[in-house]
Coordinates of C-alpha atoms in Angstrom, one line a residue:
X1 CA -33.0 -128.9 -147.8
X2 CA -31.2 -131.1 -150.5
X3 CA -27.9 -129.7 -151.5
X4 CA -28.0 -126.9 -148.9
X5 CA -25.1 -128.3 -146.8
X6 CA -22.9 -128.4 -149.9
X7 CA -23.1 -124.6 -150.1
X8 CA -21.8 -124.4 -146.5
X9 CA -19.6 -127.5 -146.6
X10 CA -16.2 -127.5 -144.9
X11 CA -17.3 -125.4 -142.0
X12 CA -15.3 -125.7 -138.8
X13 CA -16.7 -127.3 -135.7
X14 CA -18.7 -125.0 -133.4
X15 CA -16.7 -123.3 -130.7
X16 CA -18.2 -122.8 -127.3
X17 CA -17.3 -119.4 -125.9
X18 CA -17.5 -118.1 -122.3
X19 CA -20.7 -116.4 -121.3
X20 CA -21.6 -113.0 -120.1
X21 CA -24.5 -110.6 -120.8
X22 CA -25.3 -112.0 -124.2
X23 CA -23.4 -115.3 -124.5
X24 CA -22.4 -116.5 -127.9
X25 CA -22.2 -120.2 -127.3
X26 CA -23.9 -122.3 -129.9
X27 CA -25.0 -125.5 -128.2
X28 CA -27.2 -128.0 -129.9
X29 CA -30.8 -127.2 -129.2
X30 CA -31.3 -130.7 -127.8
X31 CA -29.2 -129.8 -124.8
X32 CA -30.1 -127.6 -121.8
X33 CA -30.4 -123.8 -122.2
X34 CA -27.3 -122.4 -120.6
X35 CA -27.6 -120.4 -117.4
X36 CA -27.8 -116.7 -118.1
X37 CA -25.3 -114.6 -116.1
X38 CA -26.8 -111.4 -114.6
X39 CA -26.0 -108.2 -116.6
X40 CA -22.5 -107.1 -115.8
X41 CA -23.2 -103.4 -116.7
X42 CA -26.4 -101.7 -115.3
X43 CA -26.4 -99.0 -118.0
X44 CA -29.2 -99.3 -120.6
X45 CA -27.2 -97.6 -123.3
X46 CA -25.0 -99.1 -126.1
X47 CA -21.4 -98.2 -125.9
X48 CA -21.9 -95.8 -123.0
X49 CA -19.4 -97.3 -120.6
X50 CA -16.7 -94.8 -119.6
X51 CA -13.8 -95.8 -121.8
X52 CA -10.6 -93.9 -121.5
X53 CA -9.4 -93.1 -125.0
X54 CA -6.0 -92.0 -123.9
X55 CA -2.9 -94.1 -123.5
X56 CA -0.9 -91.2 -122.1
X57 CA -1.2 -92.4 -118.6
X58 CA -0.5 -96.0 -117.5
X59 CA -3.4 -97.4 -115.5
X60 CA -2.6 -97.1 -111.8
X61 CA -4.0 -100.5 -110.9
X62 CA -2.9 -103.6 -109.2
X63 CA -2.1 -105.7 -112.2
X64 CA 0.2 -108.6 -112.8
X65 CA 3.6 -108.0 -114.4
X66 CA 3.8 -110.2 -117.5
X67 CA 7.0 -111.5 -118.9
X68 CA 7.8 -110.8 -122.6
X69 CA 6.8 -114.5 -123.5
X70 CA 3.5 -114.1 -121.7
X71 CA 2.8 -110.8 -123.5
X72 CA 3.6 -112.5 -126.8
X73 CA 1.3 -115.4 -126.0
X74 CA -1.6 -113.1 -125.4
X75 CA -1.0 -110.9 -128.4
X76 CA -0.5 -113.9 -130.7
X77 CA -3.4 -116.0 -129.5
X78 CA -5.8 -115.0 -132.3
X79 CA -3.4 -114.2 -135.1
X80 CA -3.9 -115.7 -138.5
X81 CA -2.0 -115.4 -141.8
X82 CA -2.8 -116.4 -145.4
X83 CA -0.6 -116.3 -148.4
X84 CA -2.3 -116.3 -151.8
X85 CA -0.9 -119.4 -153.7
X86 CA 1.3 -118.9 -156.8
X87 CA 0.8 -120.6 -160.1
X88 CA 3.8 -121.7 -162.1
X89 CA 5.9 -119.5 -159.9
X90 CA 3.8 -116.5 -160.5
X91 CA 1.3 -114.7 -158.2
X92 CA -1.6 -113.8 -160.5
X93 CA -3.6 -112.0 -157.7
X94 CA -3.3 -108.4 -156.8
X95 CA -3.5 -109.6 -153.2
X96 CA -0.3 -111.3 -151.9
X97 CA -1.9 -112.3 -148.7
X98 CA -3.2 -111.0 -145.4
X99 CA -2.6 -111.0 -141.7
X100 CA -5.3 -110.7 -139.1
X101 CA -5.6 -110.6 -135.3
X102 CA -8.0 -109.8 -132.5
X103 CA -7.5 -108.7 -128.9
X104 CA -10.6 -108.9 -126.6
X105 CA -11.6 -106.3 -124.0
X106 CA -15.1 -107.6 -123.6
X107 CA -15.7 -111.1 -122.4
X108 CA -16.6 -112.7 -124.8
X109 CA -15.2 -110.5 -127.5
X110 CA -17.9 -108.6 -129.5
X111 CA -15.8 -108.1 -132.6
X112 CA -15.7 -110.6 -135.5
X113 CA -13.6 -110.9 -138.7
X114 CA -14.1 -112.7 -142.0
X115 CA -12.0 -113.2 -145.1
X116 CA -12.9 -115.4 -148.1
X117 CA -12.2 -115.8 -151.8
X118 CA -15.1 -115.7 -154.2
X119 CA -15.0 -118.9 -156.2
X120 CA -17.7 -118.2 -158.8
X121 CA -16.4 -114.8 -159.5
X122 CA -13.0 -113.2 -159.1
X123 CA -12.1 -111.2 -156.0
X124 CA -11.4 -111.5 -152.3
X125 CA -13.7 -110.3 -149.5
X126 CA -12.3 -109.0 -146.1
X127 CA -14.4 -107.6 -143.3
X128 CA -14.3 -106.5 -139.7
X129 CA -17.5 -106.5 -137.6
X130 CA -17.8 -104.6 -134.4
X131 CA -20.7 -105.8 -132.2
X132 CA -22.5 -104.0 -129.4
X133 CA -25.1 -105.1 -126.8
X134 CA -23.6 -108.6 -127.2
X135 CA -21.8 -110.5 -129.9
X136 CA -24.8 -112.2 -131.6
X137 CA -25.3 -109.8 -134.5
X138 CA -21.6 -109.6 -135.3
X139 CA -21.4 -113.4 -135.2
X140 CA -24.3 -113.7 -137.7
X141 CA -22.7 -111.1 -140.0
X142 CA -19.4 -113.0 -140.0
X143 CA -21.2 -116.1 -141.2
X144 CA -23.7 -114.6 -143.6
X145 CA -22.8 -111.3 -145.2
X146 CA -20.2 -112.7 -147.6
X147 CA -22.7 -115.1 -149.0
X148 CA -25.1 -112.3 -149.7
X149 CA -22.4 -110.3 -151.4
X150 CA -21.2 -113.3 -153.4
X151 CA -24.7 -114.1 -154.6
X152 CA -25.3 -110.4 -155.4
X153 CA -22.3 -110.5 -157.7
X154 CA -23.3 -113.7 -159.6
X155 CA -24.6 -113.4 -163.2
X156 CA -28.1 -114.5 -164.0
X157 CA -27.0 -117.8 -165.5
X158 CA -25.1 -118.9 -162.4
X159 CA -28.0 -118.0 -160.1
X160 CA -30.2 -120.2 -162.3
X161 CA -27.7 -123.0 -162.0
X162 CA -27.7 -122.8 -158.2
X163 CA -31.5 -122.9 -158.1
X164 CA -31.7 -125.8 -160.5
X165 CA -29.2 -127.8 -158.4
X166 CA -31.3 -127.2 -155.3
X167 CA -34.5 -128.2 -157.1
X168 CA -32.8 -131.4 -158.4
X169 CA -31.2 -132.3 -155.1
X170 CA -27.7 -132.1 -156.6
X171 CA -24.6 -130.9 -154.8
X172 CA -24.0 -127.2 -155.1
X173 CA -20.7 -125.7 -156.3
X174 CA -19.1 -123.9 -153.3
X175 CA -19.5 -120.1 -153.5
X176 CA -16.7 -119.1 -151.1
X177 CA -13.4 -120.4 -149.9
X178 CA -13.1 -119.2 -146.3
X179 CA -9.8 -118.3 -144.7
X180 CA -10.6 -118.6 -141.0
X181 CA -8.7 -118.8 -137.8
X182 CA -9.6 -121.9 -135.7
X183 CA -11.4 -119.6 -133.2
X184 CA -13.7 -118.3 -135.9
X185 CA -16.8 -120.5 -135.9
X186 CA -20.1 -121.2 -137.6
X187 CA -23.4 -121.7 -135.7
X188 CA -24.4 -125.1 -137.1
X189 CA -27.9 -125.0 -135.7
X190 CA -28.8 -121.9 -137.8
X191 CA -27.3 -123.1 -141.1
X192 CA -30.6 -124.3 -142.5
X193 CA -32.4 -121.1 -141.6
X194 CA -29.5 -119.1 -143.1
X195 CA -29.6 -121.1 -146.3
X196 CA -33.4 -120.7 -146.8
X197 CA -33.1 -116.9 -146.4
X198 CA -30.2 -116.8 -148.9
X199 CA -32.0 -119.0 -151.4
X200 CA -35.1 -116.7 -151.2
X201 CA -32.7 -113.8 -152.0
X202 CA -31.2 -115.4 -155.1
X203 CA -34.6 -116.5 -156.3
X204 CA -35.6 -112.8 -156.2
X205 CA -32.4 -111.8 -158.0
X206 CA -33.2 -114.3 -160.7
X207 CA -36.6 -112.7 -161.2
X208 CA -35.0 -109.2 -161.3
X209 CA -32.1 -109.9 -163.6
X210 CA -31.8 -110.8 -167.3
X211 CA -29.6 -113.3 -169.2
X212 CA -26.2 -111.9 -169.9
X213 CA -26.5 -109.2 -167.2
X214 CA -23.4 -108.7 -165.0
X215 CA -24.0 -107.0 -161.6
X216 CA -22.1 -103.8 -160.8
X217 CA -19.9 -104.4 -157.7
X218 CA -20.9 -101.3 -155.8
X219 CA -24.6 -101.9 -156.3
X220 CA -24.1 -105.6 -155.3
X221 CA -22.5 -104.6 -152.1
X222 CA -25.2 -102.1 -151.3
X223 CA -28.0 -104.6 -152.0
X224 CA -26.3 -107.3 -150.0
X225 CA -26.0 -105.1 -146.9
X226 CA -29.6 -103.9 -147.1
X227 CA -31.1 -107.4 -147.8
X228 CA -29.2 -109.1 -145.0
X229 CA -30.3 -106.5 -142.4
X230 CA -33.9 -106.9 -143.7
X231 CA -33.6 -110.7 -143.3
X232 CA -32.3 -110.3 -139.7
X233 CA -35.4 -108.2 -138.9
X234 CA -37.8 -110.5 -140.7
X235 CA -36.5 -113.7 -139.1
X236 CA -36.8 -112.1 -135.7
X237 CA -40.4 -111.1 -136.4
X238 CA -41.4 -114.5 -137.7
X239 CA -39.6 -116.5 -135.0
X240 CA -38.9 -120.2 -135.3
X241 CA -40.6 -123.4 -134.0
X242 CA -37.3 -124.4 -132.6
X243 CA -36.9 -122.7 -129.2
X244 CA -33.2 -122.3 -129.5
X245 CA -33.3 -120.7 -132.9
X246 CA -36.2 -118.5 -131.9
X247 CA -34.1 -117.2 -129.0
X248 CA -31.0 -116.9 -131.3
X249 CA -32.7 -114.8 -134.1
X250 CA -34.1 -112.4 -131.5
X251 CA -30.7 -112.0 -129.9
X252 CA -29.2 -111.2 -133.3
X253 CA -31.8 -108.6 -134.0
X254 CA -31.8 -106.9 -130.6
X255 CA -28.0 -106.7 -130.6
X256 CA -26.1 -104.8 -133.3
X257 CA -22.9 -104.6 -135.3
X258 CA -21.1 -102.3 -137.6
X259 CA -19.4 -103.6 -140.7
X260 CA -16.5 -102.5 -142.8
X261 CA -16.0 -104.7 -145.9
X262 CA -13.4 -104.7 -148.7
X263 CA -13.9 -106.4 -152.1
X264 CA -10.6 -106.6 -154.0
X265 CA -10.8 -107.8 -157.7
X266 CA -7.7 -107.1 -159.7
X267 CA -7.0 -103.4 -159.5
X268 CA -10.5 -102.5 -158.3
X269 CA -10.9 -102.0 -154.6
X270 CA -14.4 -101.4 -153.2
X271 CA -15.1 -100.5 -149.6
X272 CA -18.6 -100.9 -148.1
X273 CA -18.8 -99.3 -144.7
X274 CA -21.7 -99.1 -142.3
X275 CA -20.7 -97.7 -138.9
X276 CA -17.4 -96.6 -137.4
X277 CA -15.0 -99.3 -138.6
X278 CA -12.4 -97.9 -140.9
X279 CA -10.3 -98.9 -144.0
X280 CA -7.0 -97.1 -144.6
X281 CA -4.7 -97.6 -147.5
X282 CA -0.9 -97.5 -147.1
X283 CA 0.7 -95.6 -149.9
X284 CA 4.5 -95.7 -150.4
X285 CA 6.0 -92.5 -151.6
X286 CA 9.0 -92.1 -153.9
X287 CA 11.3 -91.5 -150.8
X288 CA 10.2 -94.8 -149.3
X289 CA 8.0 -93.2 -146.6
X290 CA 4.3 -94.2 -146.2
X291 CA 1.2 -92.0 -146.2
X292 CA -2.3 -92.9 -145.2
X293 CA -5.2 -92.6 -147.6
X294 CA -8.6 -93.2 -145.8
X295 CA -11.2 -95.1 -147.9
X296 CA -14.1 -94.9 -145.5
X297 CA -16.0 -92.3 -143.4
X298 CA -16.9 -92.9 -139.8
X299 CA -20.7 -92.8 -139.3
X300 CA -20.9 -91.0 -136.0
X301 CA -21.3 -87.6 -134.5
X302 CA -17.9 -86.4 -135.7
X303 CA -19.1 -86.7 -139.3
X304 CA -21.1 -83.5 -140.1
X305 CA -22.6 -85.1 -143.2
X306 CA -24.0 -88.0 -141.1
X307 CA -25.5 -85.5 -138.6
X308 CA -27.2 -83.6 -141.4
X309 CA -28.5 -86.9 -142.9
X310 CA -30.0 -88.1 -139.7
X311 CA -31.6 -84.8 -138.8
X312 CA -32.9 -84.4 -142.3
X313 CA -34.7 -87.8 -142.1
X314 CA -36.8 -86.7 -139.1
X315 CA -39.2 -83.8 -138.4
X316 CA -37.8 -80.4 -137.2
X317 CA -39.4 -81.0 -133.8
X318 CA -36.8 -83.8 -133.2
X319 CA -33.8 -81.8 -134.3
X320 CA -32.6 -81.5 -130.6
X321 CA -33.4 -85.0 -129.6
X322 CA -32.4 -87.3 -132.5
X323 CA -28.8 -86.9 -131.6
X324 CA -27.9 -86.0 -128.0
X325 CA -24.5 -86.1 -126.4
X326 CA -23.1 -87.3 -129.7
X327 CA -25.2 -90.4 -129.7
X328 CA -28.3 -91.5 -131.6
X329 CA -31.2 -90.7 -129.4
X330 CA -28.6 -90.2 -126.7
X331 CA -27.7 -93.9 -126.7
X332 CA -26.0 -95.3 -129.8
X333 CA -22.6 -94.1 -130.9
X334 CA -22.5 -95.5 -134.5
X335 CA -25.1 -93.9 -136.7
X336 CA -25.3 -96.9 -139.1
X337 CA -25.4 -100.6 -138.0
X338 CA -27.0 -104.0 -138.6
X339 CA -29.6 -105.3 -136.1
X340 CA -30.4 -102.9 -133.3
X341 CA -34.1 -103.2 -134.0
X342 CA -34.8 -101.1 -130.9
X343 CA -33.9 -98.2 -133.2
X344 CA -35.8 -99.5 -136.3
X345 CA -39.0 -101.2 -135.3
X346 CA -42.2 -99.4 -134.2
X347 CA -43.0 -99.5 -130.5
X348 CA -46.0 -101.7 -131.3
X349 CA -43.9 -104.2 -133.2
X350 CA -41.3 -104.4 -130.5
X351 CA -43.9 -105.1 -127.8
X352 CA -45.6 -107.8 -129.9
X353 CA -42.3 -109.6 -130.7
X354 CA -41.1 -109.5 -127.1
X355 CA -44.4 -110.7 -125.7
X356 CA -44.2 -113.8 -127.9
X357 CA -40.5 -114.3 -127.3
X358 CA -38.8 -116.7 -124.9
X359 CA -38.4 -115.8 -121.3
X360 CA -34.6 -115.7 -121.6
X361 CA -34.8 -112.7 -123.8
X362 CA -36.6 -110.7 -121.1
X363 CA -33.5 -111.0 -118.9
X364 CA -31.6 -108.9 -121.4
X365 CA -31.6 -105.3 -120.2
X366 CA -31.6 -103.9 -123.7
X367 CA -35.1 -105.3 -124.5
X368 CA -36.8 -103.7 -121.5
X369 CA -36.9 -100.1 -122.6
X370 CA -38.0 -97.9 -125.4
X371 CA -35.4 -95.3 -126.5
X372 CA -36.3 -91.8 -125.3
X373 CA -38.0 -89.4 -127.8
X374 CA -38.8 -92.4 -130.0
X375 CA -41.4 -90.9 -132.4
X376 CA -40.5 -91.5 -136.1
X377 CA -38.6 -94.8 -136.5
X378 CA -36.5 -96.1 -138.1
X379 CA -33.6 -94.0 -136.8
X380 CA -30.9 -96.4 -137.9
X381 CA -29.9 -97.9 -141.2
X382 CA -27.4 -100.6 -142.3
X383 CA -27.1 -99.0 -145.7
X384 CA -23.3 -98.8 -146.4
X385 CA -21.3 -96.0 -147.9
X386 CA -19.5 -97.3 -151.0
X387 CA -16.0 -96.2 -152.0
X388 CA -14.2 -97.3 -155.1
X389 CA -10.5 -97.0 -155.6
X390 CA -8.4 -98.1 -158.5
X391 CA -5.2 -99.6 -157.1
X392 CA -1.8 -98.3 -158.2
X393 CA 1.6 -99.9 -157.8
X394 CA 2.4 -97.5 -154.9
X395 CA -0.6 -98.7 -153.0
X396 CA 1.1 -101.3 -150.8
X397 CA -1.4 -102.5 -148.2
X398 CA -4.8 -102.0 -146.7
X399 CA -5.6 -101.9 -143.0
X400 CA -9.2 -102.6 -141.9
X401 CA -9.8 -102.2 -138.2
X402 CA -12.6 -101.9 -135.7
X403 CA -12.8 -98.5 -133.8
X404 CA -10.8 -100.0 -131.0
X405 CA -7.7 -99.6 -133.2
X406 CA -8.4 -96.1 -134.4
X407 CA -9.1 -94.8 -130.9
X408 CA -5.6 -95.6 -129.9
X409 CA -3.5 -94.8 -133.0
X410 CA -3.7 -92.1 -135.6
X411 CA -4.2 -93.4 -139.1
X412 CA -0.8 -92.0 -140.2
X413 CA 0.9 -93.8 -137.3
X414 CA -0.9 -97.0 -138.2
X415 CA 0.4 -96.8 -141.8
X416 CA 3.9 -96.0 -140.7
X417 CA 4.1 -98.9 -138.3
X418 CA 2.7 -101.4 -140.9
X419 CA 4.8 -99.9 -143.7
X420 CA 8.0 -100.2 -141.8
X421 CA 7.2 -103.7 -140.7
X422 CA 6.4 -104.9 -144.2
X423 CA 9.5 -103.3 -145.8
X424 CA 11.8 -104.4 -143.0
X425 CA 13.2 -101.0 -142.3
X426 CA 12.6 -98.2 -139.9
X427 CA 12.9 -94.6 -140.8
X428 CA 14.4 -92.9 -137.8
X429 CA 12.6 -89.7 -137.2
X430 CA 14.0 -87.0 -134.9
X431 CA 13.2 -88.1 -131.4
X432 CA 10.4 -85.9 -130.0
X433 CA 9.1 -85.9 -126.4
X434 CA 5.7 -84.2 -127.1
X435 CA 6.3 -81.2 -124.9
X436 CA 7.4 -83.2 -121.9
X437 CA 10.3 -82.0 -119.8
X438 CA 13.0 -84.6 -119.8
X439 CA 16.5 -84.8 -118.3
X440 CA 19.6 -85.7 -120.3
X441 CA 19.6 -89.0 -118.5
X442 CA 16.0 -89.7 -119.6
X443 CA 16.8 -88.6 -123.2
X444 CA 19.7 -91.1 -123.2
X445 CA 17.4 -93.8 -121.9
X446 CA 14.9 -93.1 -124.7
X447 CA 17.6 -93.3 -127.3
X448 CA 18.9 -96.6 -125.9
X449 CA 15.4 -97.9 -125.8
X450 CA 14.8 -96.9 -129.5
X451 CA 18.1 -98.6 -130.5
X452 CA 17.0 -101.8 -128.7
X453 CA 13.5 -101.6 -130.2
X454 CA 15.0 -101.3 -133.7
X455 CA 16.9 -104.6 -133.3
X456 CA 13.8 -106.4 -132.1
X457 CA 11.1 -104.5 -134.0
X458 CA 10.3 -107.4 -136.3
X459 CA 10.0 -110.2 -133.9
X460 CA 6.4 -110.5 -134.8
X461 CA 5.6 -112.8 -137.8
X462 CA 2.2 -111.1 -138.3
X463 CA 1.7 -107.5 -139.4
X464 CA -1.6 -107.2 -137.5
X465 CA 0.0 -108.5 -134.3
X466 CA 2.9 -106.0 -134.7
X467 CA 0.3 -103.2 -135.1
X468 CA -1.7 -104.4 -132.1
X469 CA 1.5 -104.3 -130.0
X470 CA 1.9 -100.6 -130.8
X471 CA -1.8 -99.9 -130.3
X472 CA -1.8 -101.2 -126.8
X473 CA 1.8 -100.5 -125.7
X474 CA 2.7 -97.1 -127.2
X475 CA 3.8 -94.6 -124.6
X476 CA 3.8 -90.8 -124.8
X477 CA 7.1 -90.9 -126.7
X478 CA 5.8 -93.1 -129.5
X479 CA 7.6 -96.3 -128.5
X480 CA 6.3 -99.6 -127.3
X481 CA 6.7 -99.7 -123.5
X482 CA 6.8 -103.3 -122.1
X483 CA 5.6 -102.2 -118.7
X484 CA 2.6 -100.4 -120.2
X485 CA 1.9 -103.3 -122.5
X486 CA 2.1 -105.7 -119.6
X487 CA -0.3 -103.7 -117.5
X488 CA -2.8 -103.2 -120.3
X489 CA -2.9 -106.9 -121.1
X490 CA -3.2 -108.0 -117.4
X491 CA -6.1 -105.8 -116.4
X492 CA -8.9 -107.7 -114.8
X493 CA -11.8 -108.6 -117.0
X494 CA -14.2 -106.1 -115.4
X495 CA -11.6 -103.2 -115.9
X496 CA -10.2 -103.9 -119.3
X497 CA -13.2 -102.4 -121.1
X498 CA -12.8 -99.1 -119.2
X499 CA -9.3 -98.6 -120.8
X500 CA -9.7 -100.0 -124.3
X501 CA -12.2 -101.6 -126.7
X502 CA -12.0 -104.9 -128.5
X503 CA -9.4 -104.6 -131.3
X504 CA -9.7 -106.4 -134.6
X505 CA -7.3 -105.8 -137.5
X506 CA -6.9 -107.2 -141.0
X507 CA -3.8 -106.1 -143.0
X508 CA -3.9 -107.0 -146.7
X509 CA -0.7 -106.7 -148.7
X510 CA -0.8 -105.9 -152.4
X511 CA 1.3 -107.1 -155.3
X512 CA 2.5 -104.0 -157.1
X513 CA 3.8 -105.9 -160.1
X514 CA 0.4 -107.6 -160.8
X515 CA -1.4 -104.3 -160.2
X516 CA 0.9 -102.4 -162.6
X517 CA 0.4 -105.0 -165.4
X518 CA -3.4 -105.0 -164.9
X519 CA -3.5 -101.2 -165.1
X520 CA -1.5 -101.4 -168.3
X521 CA -3.9 -104.0 -169.8
X522 CA -6.9 -101.9 -168.9
X523 CA -5.4 -98.8 -170.5
X524 CA -4.4 -100.6 -173.7

């Protein structure tokens, strides 16, 4: 497609990842199909492996003792930082920069992250994607969703310019400036397929819009989520003459992923969330302390509104079966997600697509069964819940994390840890021991440990890494325990997932001076 590669230009080279149940390597289709490892987990359900959500007891396992440098090497392996450039000595963006990091529990990791600046409009996009039943769907989202959002935000005239450039074979103006860690990769073999689907979308947007029309951000986010999920489904149904791509689109569709996306434009912060990722704002109070303001709702069984929504979308006869054991149809923990066509397609469509699919797909356990009590699909949607927040000078940072973070730390603790890190000060709270009986000697040891921790608390150069250190190493007294951290990070691959999930974190720091001036301009 003439001009297509200009839209995706500057992409990093493909990274080959280690393989497991659903490998995410992206070899050229001219090479041999990689050997598929046998399923590591016999269970047929998504996210049903017994995961201990408590960090109150250190795993009593034979694990290696890691030195502090080894711990740091593991924690910092996937960290990335970006500082928004200044112009004439002034930062004109409400975002000063961001830190991100990932810590795998699955092999390969099923989480993904993306950050990019919109070049045709203002604003920055940040997202965390939490995959399940493999990493394929999360990988596809990390490459594609921002383009769908960016196109949805473009005015009619700019969309027409894009289409005219493609028709004339001219180079396209880039839509996004990506801010990626070297380990974040693009699947080059699928870029033409992705571009064609994106082009079809903007052609339809041209037909549906009018000159001078400016899209509303919330509506653009909603449409982008729904359209991309629809394209993932359609691509899997149509297939591809290329055997590798045919296999790939089916893997993407039959796996799944949640998405938590932030769009920050001036003082306008929009969150689009589908699933159980979470976005939490760190607000600095007048006394210097930090409080948490949650900007998203978890779409799972703990959300009464979600339970009511799902039960209301199906007949009364399914009231007791549509959610069982806090899972959708007794299987899926998040109630909203991309992909997961096992919960969206009719039984007839699933059988037809699988019968025409490649043999490698049949080796995937998740394609061999129909969910129980499957009567009135679809049971799952990728439609996001949209939240708008007008930033204030006291809103200092935003934390977006996969559920692996929030399962280990309370949101208020997350905000406290990040706030103290960014301000370079620790507010010493009265030492509590959570009901544990301790001797005076143990209490003295805790105080000495806290004193030592204060002097070395800011050894991390990345806020997401600092937060991850607390998430994995916190003990029952609220301090980072090196022994616990060492054991958790040295667990064998087959045991790590039993004690924690993949963790992905993005910490975005705001510029209060820019936000304050923008608010004054809007009010005048």
